[in-house]
Coordinates of C-alpha atoms in Angstrom, one line a residue:
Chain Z
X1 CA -4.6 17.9 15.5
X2 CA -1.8 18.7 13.0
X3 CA 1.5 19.4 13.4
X4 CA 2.7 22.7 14.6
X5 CA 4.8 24.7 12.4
X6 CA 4.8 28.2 10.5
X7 CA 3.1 27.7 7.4
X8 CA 5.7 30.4 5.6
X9 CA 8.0 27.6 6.0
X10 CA 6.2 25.7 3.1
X11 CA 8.2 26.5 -0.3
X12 CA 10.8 28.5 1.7
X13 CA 13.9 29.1 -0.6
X14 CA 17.3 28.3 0.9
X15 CA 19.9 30.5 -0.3
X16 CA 21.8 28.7 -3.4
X17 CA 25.5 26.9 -2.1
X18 CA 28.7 27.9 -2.9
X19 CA 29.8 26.3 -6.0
X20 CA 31.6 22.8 -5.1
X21 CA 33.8 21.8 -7.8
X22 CA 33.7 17.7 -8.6
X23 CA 37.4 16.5 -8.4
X24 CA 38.4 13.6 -10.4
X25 CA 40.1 12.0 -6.9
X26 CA 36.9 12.4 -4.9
X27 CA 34.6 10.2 -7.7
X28 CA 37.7 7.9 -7.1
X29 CA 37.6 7.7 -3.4
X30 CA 33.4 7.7 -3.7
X31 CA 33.8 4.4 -5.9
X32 CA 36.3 2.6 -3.6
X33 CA 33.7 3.0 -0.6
X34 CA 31.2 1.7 -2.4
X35 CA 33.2 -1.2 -4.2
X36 CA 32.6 0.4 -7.6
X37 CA 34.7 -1.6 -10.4
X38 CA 32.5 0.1 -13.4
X39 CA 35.3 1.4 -15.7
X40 CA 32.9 3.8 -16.8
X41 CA 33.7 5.6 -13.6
X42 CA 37.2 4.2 -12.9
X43 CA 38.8 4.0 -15.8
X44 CA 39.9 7.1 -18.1
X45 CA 40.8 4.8 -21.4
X46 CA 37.4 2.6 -20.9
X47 CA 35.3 5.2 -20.1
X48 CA 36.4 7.3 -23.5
X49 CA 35.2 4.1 -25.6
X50 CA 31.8 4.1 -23.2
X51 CA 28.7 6.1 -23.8
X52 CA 29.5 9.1 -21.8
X53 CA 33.3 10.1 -23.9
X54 CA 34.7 10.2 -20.4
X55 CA 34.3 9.3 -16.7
X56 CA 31.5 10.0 -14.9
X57 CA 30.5 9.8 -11.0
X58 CA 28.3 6.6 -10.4
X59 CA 25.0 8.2 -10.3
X60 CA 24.3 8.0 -6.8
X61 CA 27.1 11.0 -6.4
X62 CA 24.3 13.0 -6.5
X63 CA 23.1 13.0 -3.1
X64 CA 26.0 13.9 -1.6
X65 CA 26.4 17.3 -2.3
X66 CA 24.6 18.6 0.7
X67 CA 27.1 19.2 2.9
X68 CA 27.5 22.8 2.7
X69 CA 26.3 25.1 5.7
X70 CA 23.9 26.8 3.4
X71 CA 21.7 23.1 2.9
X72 CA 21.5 21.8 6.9
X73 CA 21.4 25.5 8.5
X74 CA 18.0 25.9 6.5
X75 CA 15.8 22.4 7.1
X76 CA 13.8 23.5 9.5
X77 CA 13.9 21.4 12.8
X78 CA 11.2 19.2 14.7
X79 CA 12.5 17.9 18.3
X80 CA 16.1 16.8 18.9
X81 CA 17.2 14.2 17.0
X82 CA 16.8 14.2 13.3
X83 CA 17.5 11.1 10.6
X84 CA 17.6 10.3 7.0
X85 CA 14.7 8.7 6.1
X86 CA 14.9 8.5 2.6
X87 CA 15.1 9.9 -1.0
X88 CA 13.5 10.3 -4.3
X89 CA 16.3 10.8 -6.5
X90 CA 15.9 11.8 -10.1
X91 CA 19.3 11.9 -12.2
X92 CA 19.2 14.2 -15.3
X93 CA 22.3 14.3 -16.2
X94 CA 25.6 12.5 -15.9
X95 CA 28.0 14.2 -12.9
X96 CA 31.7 14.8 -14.5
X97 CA 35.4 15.8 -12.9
X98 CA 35.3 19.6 -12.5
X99 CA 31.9 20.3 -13.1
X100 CA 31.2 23.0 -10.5
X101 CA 27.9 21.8 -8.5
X102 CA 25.5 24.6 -7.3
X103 CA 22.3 23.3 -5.0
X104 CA 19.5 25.0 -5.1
X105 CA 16.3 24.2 -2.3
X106 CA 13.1 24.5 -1.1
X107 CA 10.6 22.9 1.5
X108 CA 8.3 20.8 -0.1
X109 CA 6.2 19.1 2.8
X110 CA 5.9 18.6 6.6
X111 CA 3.8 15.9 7.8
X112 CA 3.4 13.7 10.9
X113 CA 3.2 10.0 11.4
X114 CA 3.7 7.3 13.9
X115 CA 6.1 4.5 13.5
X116 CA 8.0 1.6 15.1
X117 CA 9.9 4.5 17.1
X118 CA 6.9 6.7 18.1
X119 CA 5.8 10.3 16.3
X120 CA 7.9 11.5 13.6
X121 CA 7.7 14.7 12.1
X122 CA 8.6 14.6 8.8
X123 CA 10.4 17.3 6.8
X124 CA 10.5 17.2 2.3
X125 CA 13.5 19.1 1.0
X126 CA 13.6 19.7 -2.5
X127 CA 16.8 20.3 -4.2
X128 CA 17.9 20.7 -7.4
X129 CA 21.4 20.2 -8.4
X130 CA 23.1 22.1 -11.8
X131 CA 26.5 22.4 -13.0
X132 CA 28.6 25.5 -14.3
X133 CA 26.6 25.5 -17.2
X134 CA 23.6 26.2 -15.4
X135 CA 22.1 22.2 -16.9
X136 CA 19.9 20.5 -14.6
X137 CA 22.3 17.8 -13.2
X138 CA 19.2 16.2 -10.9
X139 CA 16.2 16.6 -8.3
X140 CA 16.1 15.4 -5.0
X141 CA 14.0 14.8 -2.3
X142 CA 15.2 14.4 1.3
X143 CA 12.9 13.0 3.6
X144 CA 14.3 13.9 6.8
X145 CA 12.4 12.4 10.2
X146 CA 12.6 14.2 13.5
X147 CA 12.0 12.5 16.6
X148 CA 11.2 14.0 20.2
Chain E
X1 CA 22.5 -7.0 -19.9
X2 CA 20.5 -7.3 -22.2
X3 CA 18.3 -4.4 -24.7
X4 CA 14.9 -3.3 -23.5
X5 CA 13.0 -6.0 -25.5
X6 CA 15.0 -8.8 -24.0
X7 CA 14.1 -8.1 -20.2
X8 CA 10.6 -9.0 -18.7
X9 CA 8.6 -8.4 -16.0
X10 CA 10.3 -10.8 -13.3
X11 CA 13.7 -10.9 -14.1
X12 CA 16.2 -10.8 -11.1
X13 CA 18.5 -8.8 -10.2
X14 CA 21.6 -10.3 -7.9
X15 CA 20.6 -11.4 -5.5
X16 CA 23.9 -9.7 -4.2
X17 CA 25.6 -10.8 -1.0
X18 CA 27.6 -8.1 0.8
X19 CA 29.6 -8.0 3.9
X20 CA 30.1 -4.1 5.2
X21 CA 33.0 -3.9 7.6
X22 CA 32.9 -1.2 10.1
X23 CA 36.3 0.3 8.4
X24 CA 34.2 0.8 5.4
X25 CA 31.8 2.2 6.9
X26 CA 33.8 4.9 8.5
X27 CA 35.7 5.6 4.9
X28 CA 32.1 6.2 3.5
X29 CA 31.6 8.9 6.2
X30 CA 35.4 10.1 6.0
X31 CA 35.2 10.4 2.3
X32 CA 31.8 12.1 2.1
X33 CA 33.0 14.5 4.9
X34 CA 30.5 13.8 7.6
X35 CA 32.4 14.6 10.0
X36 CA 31.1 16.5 13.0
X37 CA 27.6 15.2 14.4
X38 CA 28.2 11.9 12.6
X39 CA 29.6 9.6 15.0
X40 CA 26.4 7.2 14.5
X41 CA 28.3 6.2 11.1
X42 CA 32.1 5.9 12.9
X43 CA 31.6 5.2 16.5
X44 CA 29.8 2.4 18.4
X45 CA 29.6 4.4 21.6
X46 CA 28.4 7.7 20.1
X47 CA 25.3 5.5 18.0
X48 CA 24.4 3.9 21.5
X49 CA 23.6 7.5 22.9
X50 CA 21.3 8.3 20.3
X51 CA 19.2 5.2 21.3
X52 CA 20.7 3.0 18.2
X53 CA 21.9 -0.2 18.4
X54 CA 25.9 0.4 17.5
X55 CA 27.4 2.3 14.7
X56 CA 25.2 2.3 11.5
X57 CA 25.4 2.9 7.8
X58 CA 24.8 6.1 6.1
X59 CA 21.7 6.3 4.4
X60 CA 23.4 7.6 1.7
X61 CA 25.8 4.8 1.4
X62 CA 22.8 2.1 1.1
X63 CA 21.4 4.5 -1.4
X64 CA 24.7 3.9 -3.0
X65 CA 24.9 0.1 -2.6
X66 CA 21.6 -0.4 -4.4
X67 CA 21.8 1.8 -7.2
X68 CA 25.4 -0.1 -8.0
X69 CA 23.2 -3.1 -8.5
X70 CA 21.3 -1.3 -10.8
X71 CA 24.1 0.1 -12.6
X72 CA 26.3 -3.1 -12.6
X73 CA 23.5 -4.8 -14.5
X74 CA 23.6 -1.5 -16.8
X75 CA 27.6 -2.3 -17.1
X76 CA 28.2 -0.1 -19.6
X77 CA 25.4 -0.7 -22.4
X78 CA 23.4 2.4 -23.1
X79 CA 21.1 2.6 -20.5
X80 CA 20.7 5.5 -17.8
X81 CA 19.5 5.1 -14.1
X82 CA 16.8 8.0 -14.1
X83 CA 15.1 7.6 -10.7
X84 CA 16.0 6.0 -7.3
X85 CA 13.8 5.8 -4.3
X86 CA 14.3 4.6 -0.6
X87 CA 13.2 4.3 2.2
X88 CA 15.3 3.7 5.5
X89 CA 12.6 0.9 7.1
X90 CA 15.5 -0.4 9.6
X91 CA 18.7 1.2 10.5
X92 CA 21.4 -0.9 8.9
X93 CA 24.5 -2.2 11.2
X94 CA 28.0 -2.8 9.7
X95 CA 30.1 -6.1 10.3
X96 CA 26.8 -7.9 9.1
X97 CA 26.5 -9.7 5.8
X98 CA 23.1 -7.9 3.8
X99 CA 21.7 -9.4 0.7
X100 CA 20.5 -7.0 -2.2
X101 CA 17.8 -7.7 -4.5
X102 CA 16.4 -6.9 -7.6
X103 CA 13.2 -7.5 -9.4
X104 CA 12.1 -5.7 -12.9
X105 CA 8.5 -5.3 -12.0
X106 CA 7.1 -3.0 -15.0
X107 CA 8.4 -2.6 -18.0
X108 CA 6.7 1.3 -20.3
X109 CA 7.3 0.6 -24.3
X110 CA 6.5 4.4 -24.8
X111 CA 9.4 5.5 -22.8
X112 CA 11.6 2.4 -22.8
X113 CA 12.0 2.5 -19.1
X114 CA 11.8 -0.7 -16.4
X115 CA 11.3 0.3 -13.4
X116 CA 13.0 -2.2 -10.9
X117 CA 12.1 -3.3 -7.1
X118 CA 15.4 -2.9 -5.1
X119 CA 15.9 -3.8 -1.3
X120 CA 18.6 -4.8 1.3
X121 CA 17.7 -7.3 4.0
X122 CA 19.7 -9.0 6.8
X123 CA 20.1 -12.4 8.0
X124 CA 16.9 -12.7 9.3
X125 CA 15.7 -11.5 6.1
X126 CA 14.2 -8.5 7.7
X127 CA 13.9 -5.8 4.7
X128 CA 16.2 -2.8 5.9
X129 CA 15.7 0.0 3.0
X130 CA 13.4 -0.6 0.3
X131 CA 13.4 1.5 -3.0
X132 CA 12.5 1.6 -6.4
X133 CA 14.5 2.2 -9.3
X134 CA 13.7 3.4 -12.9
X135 CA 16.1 3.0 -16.1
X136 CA 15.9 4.3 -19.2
X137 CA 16.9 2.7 -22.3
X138 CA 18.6 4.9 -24.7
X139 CA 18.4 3.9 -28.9
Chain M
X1 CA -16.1 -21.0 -2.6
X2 CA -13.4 -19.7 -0.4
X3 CA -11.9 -16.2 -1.6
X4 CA -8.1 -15.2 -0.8
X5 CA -7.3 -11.5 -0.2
X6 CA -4.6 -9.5 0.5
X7 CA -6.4 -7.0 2.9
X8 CA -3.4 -4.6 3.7
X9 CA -1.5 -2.6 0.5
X10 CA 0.3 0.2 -0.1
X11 CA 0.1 2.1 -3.7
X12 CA 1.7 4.8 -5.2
X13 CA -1.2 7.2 -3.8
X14 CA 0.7 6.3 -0.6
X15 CA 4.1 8.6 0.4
X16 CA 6.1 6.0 1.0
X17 CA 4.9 3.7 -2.0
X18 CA 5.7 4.2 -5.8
X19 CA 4.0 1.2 -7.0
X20 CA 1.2 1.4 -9.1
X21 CA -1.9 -0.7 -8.7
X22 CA -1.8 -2.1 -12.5
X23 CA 1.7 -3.5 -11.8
X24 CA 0.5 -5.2 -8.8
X25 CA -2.3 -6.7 -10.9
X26 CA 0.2 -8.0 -13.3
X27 CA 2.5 -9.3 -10.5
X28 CA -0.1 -11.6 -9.1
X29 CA -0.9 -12.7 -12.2
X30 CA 2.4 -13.8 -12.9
X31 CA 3.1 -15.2 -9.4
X32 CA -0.2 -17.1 -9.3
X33 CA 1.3 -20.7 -8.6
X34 CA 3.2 -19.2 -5.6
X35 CA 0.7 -16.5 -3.7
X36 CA -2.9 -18.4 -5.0
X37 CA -4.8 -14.5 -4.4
X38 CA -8.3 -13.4 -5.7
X39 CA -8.1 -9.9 -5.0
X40 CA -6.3 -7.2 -3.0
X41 CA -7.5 -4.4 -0.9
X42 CA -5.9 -1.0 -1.0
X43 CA -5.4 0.6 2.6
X44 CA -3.1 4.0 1.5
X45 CA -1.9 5.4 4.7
X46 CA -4.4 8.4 6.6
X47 CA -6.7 9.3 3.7
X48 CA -9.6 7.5 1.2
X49 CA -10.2 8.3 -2.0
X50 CA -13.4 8.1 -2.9
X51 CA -13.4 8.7 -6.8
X52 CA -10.2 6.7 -7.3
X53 CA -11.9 3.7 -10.1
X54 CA -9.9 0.6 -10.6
X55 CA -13.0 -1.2 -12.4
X56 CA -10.6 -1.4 -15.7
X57 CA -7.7 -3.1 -14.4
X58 CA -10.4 -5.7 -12.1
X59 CA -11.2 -6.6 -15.8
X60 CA -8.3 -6.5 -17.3
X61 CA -6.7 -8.8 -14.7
X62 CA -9.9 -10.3 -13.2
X63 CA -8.1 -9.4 -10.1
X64 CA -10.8 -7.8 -7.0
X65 CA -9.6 -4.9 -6.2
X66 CA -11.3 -3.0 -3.2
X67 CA -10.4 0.2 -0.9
X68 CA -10.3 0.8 2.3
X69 CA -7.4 2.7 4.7
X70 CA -4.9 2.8 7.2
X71 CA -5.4 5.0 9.8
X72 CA -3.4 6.0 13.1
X73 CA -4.9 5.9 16.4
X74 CA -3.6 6.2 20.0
X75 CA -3.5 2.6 20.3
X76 CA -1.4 2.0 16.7
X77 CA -2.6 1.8 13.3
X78 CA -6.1 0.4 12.1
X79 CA -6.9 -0.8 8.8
X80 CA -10.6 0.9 8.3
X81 CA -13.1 -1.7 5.9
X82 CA -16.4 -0.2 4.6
X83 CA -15.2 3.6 4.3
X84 CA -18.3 5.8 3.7
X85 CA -19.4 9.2 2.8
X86 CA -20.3 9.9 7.2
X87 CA -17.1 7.9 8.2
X88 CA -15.1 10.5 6.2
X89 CA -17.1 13.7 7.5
X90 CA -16.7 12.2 11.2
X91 CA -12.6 11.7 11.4
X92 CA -9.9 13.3 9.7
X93 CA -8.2 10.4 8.3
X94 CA -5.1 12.7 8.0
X95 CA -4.7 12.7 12.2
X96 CA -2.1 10.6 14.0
X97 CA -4.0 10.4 17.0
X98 CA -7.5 9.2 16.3
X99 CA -9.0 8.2 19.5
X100 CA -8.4 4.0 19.2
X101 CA -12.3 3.5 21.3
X102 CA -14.5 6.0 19.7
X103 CA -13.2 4.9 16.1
X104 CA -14.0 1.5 16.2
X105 CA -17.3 2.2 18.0
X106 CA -18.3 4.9 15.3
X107 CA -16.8 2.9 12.4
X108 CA -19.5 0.1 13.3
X109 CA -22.1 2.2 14.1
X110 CA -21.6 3.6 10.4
X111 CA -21.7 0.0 9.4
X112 CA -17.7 -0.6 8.7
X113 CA -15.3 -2.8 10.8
X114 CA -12.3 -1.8 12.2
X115 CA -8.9 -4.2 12.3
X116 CA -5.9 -3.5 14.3
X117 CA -2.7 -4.1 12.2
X118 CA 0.7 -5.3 12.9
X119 CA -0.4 -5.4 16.7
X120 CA 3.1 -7.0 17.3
X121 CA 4.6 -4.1 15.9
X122 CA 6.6 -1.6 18.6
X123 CA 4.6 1.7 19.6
X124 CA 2.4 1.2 16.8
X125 CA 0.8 -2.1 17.4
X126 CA -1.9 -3.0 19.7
X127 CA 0.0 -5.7 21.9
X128 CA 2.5 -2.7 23.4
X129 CA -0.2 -0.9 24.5
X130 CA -2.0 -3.5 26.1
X131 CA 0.9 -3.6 28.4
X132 CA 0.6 -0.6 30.3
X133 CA -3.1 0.1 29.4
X134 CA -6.7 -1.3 29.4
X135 CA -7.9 -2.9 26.2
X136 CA -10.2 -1.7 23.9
X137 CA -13.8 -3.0 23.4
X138 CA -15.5 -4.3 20.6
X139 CA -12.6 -5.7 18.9
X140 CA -13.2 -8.4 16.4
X141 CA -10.2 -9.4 14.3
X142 CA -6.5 -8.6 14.2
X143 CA -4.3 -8.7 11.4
X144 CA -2.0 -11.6 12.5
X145 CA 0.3 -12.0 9.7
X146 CA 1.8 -8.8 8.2
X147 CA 4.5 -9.6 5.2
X148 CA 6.6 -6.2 6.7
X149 CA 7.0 -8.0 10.2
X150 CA 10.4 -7.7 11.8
X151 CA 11.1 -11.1 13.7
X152 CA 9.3 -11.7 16.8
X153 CA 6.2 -9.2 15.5
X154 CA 4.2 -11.8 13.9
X155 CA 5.0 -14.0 17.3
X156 CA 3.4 -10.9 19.6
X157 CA 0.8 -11.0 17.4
X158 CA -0.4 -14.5 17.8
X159 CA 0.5 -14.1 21.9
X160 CA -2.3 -11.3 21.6
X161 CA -4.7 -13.0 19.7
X162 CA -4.3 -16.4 21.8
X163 CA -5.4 -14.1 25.0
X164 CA -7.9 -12.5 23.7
X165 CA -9.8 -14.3 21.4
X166 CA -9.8 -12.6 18.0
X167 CA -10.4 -13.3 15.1
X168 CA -7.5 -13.3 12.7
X169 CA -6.5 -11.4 9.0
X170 CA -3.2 -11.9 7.0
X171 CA -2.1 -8.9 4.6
X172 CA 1.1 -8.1 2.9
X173 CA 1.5 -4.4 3.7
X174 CA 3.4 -4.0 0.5
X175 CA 4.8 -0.7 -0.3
X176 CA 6.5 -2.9 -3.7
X177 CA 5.2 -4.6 -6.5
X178 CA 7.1 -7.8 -5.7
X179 CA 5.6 -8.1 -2.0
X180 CA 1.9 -8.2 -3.2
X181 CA 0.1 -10.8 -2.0
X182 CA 3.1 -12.7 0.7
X183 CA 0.7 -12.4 3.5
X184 CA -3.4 -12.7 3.1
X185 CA -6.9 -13.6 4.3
X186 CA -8.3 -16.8 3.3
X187 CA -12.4 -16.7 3.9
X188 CA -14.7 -19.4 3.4
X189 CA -17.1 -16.7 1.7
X190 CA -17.0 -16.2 -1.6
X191 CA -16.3 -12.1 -1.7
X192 CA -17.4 -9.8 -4.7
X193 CA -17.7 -6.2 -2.9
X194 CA -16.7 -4.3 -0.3
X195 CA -19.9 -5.3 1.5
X196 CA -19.5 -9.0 1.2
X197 CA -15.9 -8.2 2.4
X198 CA -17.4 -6.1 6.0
X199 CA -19.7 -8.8 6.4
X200 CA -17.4 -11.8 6.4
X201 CA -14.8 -9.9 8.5
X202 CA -17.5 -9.7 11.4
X203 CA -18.4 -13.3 11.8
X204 CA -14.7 -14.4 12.0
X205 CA -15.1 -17.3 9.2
X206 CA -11.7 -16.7 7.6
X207 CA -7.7 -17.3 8.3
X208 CA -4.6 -15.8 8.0
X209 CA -2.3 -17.5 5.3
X210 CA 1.4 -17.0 4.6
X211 CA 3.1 -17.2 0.9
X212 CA 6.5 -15.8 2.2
X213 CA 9.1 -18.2 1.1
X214 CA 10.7 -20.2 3.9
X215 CA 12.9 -17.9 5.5
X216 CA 16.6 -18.9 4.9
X217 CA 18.6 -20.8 7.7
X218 CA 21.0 -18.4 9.7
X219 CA 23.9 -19.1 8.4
X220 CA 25.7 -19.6 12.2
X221 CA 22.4 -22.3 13.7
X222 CA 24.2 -24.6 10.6
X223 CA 26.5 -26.8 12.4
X224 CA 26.4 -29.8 10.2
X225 CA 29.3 -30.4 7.7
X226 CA 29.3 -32.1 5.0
X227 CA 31.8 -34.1 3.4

């Protein structure tokens, strides 16, 4: 016994997100909640003489452009509570202020197993993250559990 | 740090003690704009309903905390954080003190990438998210 | 001769594992003083590969390395020793609901040996189930030590196998290279194959044995000063 779900949802497209641009202040504000003192992402005059020519977000940025309506409308949905369960994240490319970050995505996989909290369903979105330029920025995978 | 044919298989990483106040939590979520349906990263009361224990960190944020380890041992030499992996084993609870570790298990010539063993754990030393990183050194 | 194995690991054939088997092997290797193992045995979650070969990196290291799985049953998850060729027509590994009885029964019958795992585990560990259900038959061994235990699993373990009588195994469940080999079985067989391995785990000759470091004092039960 499987689980029980439409097998058109496998490699569904989601409808690309509205551009978000990258403001300068946010990669600020995203390093002081994560205690970030790299002046590679903090500091303009540093980060010149560093190997990017200019700041960059940390690379964990990445995974937080997923907010938009277009992303969480489309995972499709197992039970009533659904959490992060983790990521494969591969960064490409460094993230910069005003790049304007499109997210593209796709179901990769839906699978059941048990755990320490009983059956989880879990859901693989795919997404792929570019900039104005249309360069690859990164890939990730969200593994998103659902439980009863 | 040091260049790709300094490091070997079994160097450390931190460890890295951090204490994650509840305030900081709720900045992470603020700043991040998880606002609605995310009261199990700002409010006690709310994460109790869902069956957790009390507020608890984003996923995102210990995705965060961990690849900083990585990158603050990168400082800023020429060396690129190409791949991150976790997984959320444990749910992680703020106003606790988590250790980060680090361990450069594998080391590719061809490629000039480590790939690194990264978890948090708590004061039990219960492993909380696990996840593998990969760097890449750049000539 | 005694052998040491680690009977429970994760690779990177695993979903939830990126570690490959060769990095393992090198791990040990370099860990040898602190986790003394001969071998490990792969147990990659719901499935068994039958062609995958690890005969070049046993050499290279002269490291055992043996296969088996970990399946998931209606009374938790089972580490299955001695996979076959009719053991892998009869069950879909890939099921999360594998009737607990009629495994274990069929998995002898094909000449294998079933082993609970992490049976102090919540929901997926034998010892909640025994609670509020009858126990299962023909159980031999439970794995008593499992290096991914929260606190208090390892203890519902050894409660479970106290009142019933099994026989006990130790693995690390390691989904990372640096985990390999903190938990493992110590038999007083020497073990070469996966045959040797089925055969010792039925006449309960072996013990679980624990290479995690001493867990570090909480830092509030430290009263003392010092001056």
């Amino acid at each position: 016994m499987a689980v029980n779900y439409d097998p058109a949802l496998i490699n569904k497209v989601f409808e690309i997100t509205e551009p978000v641009e990258v403001k300068a202040e946010k990669i600020q504000r995203y390093c002081a909640a994560l205690g970030e003192t790299n002046p590679i992402y903090t500091d303009e005059e540093a980060a010149k003489k560093g190997p990017y020519g200019g700041i960059v977000a940390p690379p964990s940025f990445a995974v937080t452009f997923r907010n938009g309506r277009h992303f969480f409308e489309n995972v499709p949905r197992f039970g009533m509570r659904g959490f992060d369960a983790g990521k494969d994240v591969e960064f490409v490319a460094p993230i910069r202020p005003g790049d304007n970050v499109t997210l593209s995505s796709h179901v990769k996989e839906i699978y059941e197993k048990t755990g320490r909290t009983g059956m989880m369903v879990f859901v693989v979105i795919r997404s792929t993250l570019k900039n104005q330029n249309d360069e690859v920025l990164a890939h990730i995978d969200h593994r998103f559990m659902n439980r009863p | 740090m040091n260049s790709f044919e300094e490091i070997n298989i079994g160097d450390t990483l931190g460890p890295l003690e951090l204490f994650v106040s509840k305030d900081q939590c709720r900045a992470y979520a603020r700043t991040m704009g998880m606002g609605e349906g995310a009261g199990r990263f700002t409010d006690d009361e709310a994460a109790r309903k869902e069956g957790l224990p009390g507020m608890i960190i984003p996923g995102n944020m210990s995705l965060g905390l961990l690849s900083k380890l990585v990158t603050d041992w990168i400082g800023s030499s020429n060396a690129w954080l190409t791949r991150m992996s976790t997984t959320y084993r444990v749910p992680v609870q703020p106003d606790h003190t988590v250790t980060i570790h680090g361990f450069i298990t594998n080391k590719n010539p061809e490629d000039r990438t480590a790939e690194i063993d990264v978890w948090m754990e708590n004061e039990e030393s219960e492993r909380l998210v696990t996840g593998t990183a990969t760097v890449e050194f750049r000539k | 001769m005694s052998t040491i194995l680690d009977l429970h690991t994760h690779s990177e054939a695993s979903e939830d594992s990126r570690a490959p088997v060769e990095a393992y092997l090198n791990w040990i290797k370099l860990r040898q003083a602190e986790r003394p193992i001969d071998g490990i045995v792969l147990t990659e979650h719901r499935q068994f590969n039958r062609d995958a070969d690890y005969r070049h990196l046993e050499d290279k290291f002269g490291t055992l390395v043996l296969r088996a799985s970990e399946v998931e049953t209606t009374y938790g998850h089972m580490l299955v020793f001695g996979v076959n060729d009719d053991m892998v027509a009869r069950f879909d590994f890939a099921d999360v609901r594998l009737d607990a009885q009629i495994l274990i029964d069929e998995v002898a019958r094909m000449g294998g040996i079933v082993v609970p795992c992490h049976p102090g585990r919540p929901n997926i560990g034998l010892y909640e189930h025994y609670q509020s259900r009858p126990p299962l038959q023909n159980v031999v061994a439970v794995e008593a030590l499992n290096g991914g235990s929260r606190k208090g699993e390892d203890e519902r373990s050894a409660e479970l196998i106290a009142k019933h009588g099994f026989a006990a195994t130790g693995g690390s469940d390691s989904h990372l290279v640096s985990l390999i080999g903190l938990c493992a079985t110590k038999f007083s067989a020497y073990i070469k194959t996966i045959d040797d391995l089925v055969r010792e785990l039925k006449t309960g000759n072996y013990e679980p044995v624990d290479f995690r470091p001493r867990r570090k004092t909480v830092p509030h039960a430290v009263a003392m000063e010092t001056r």
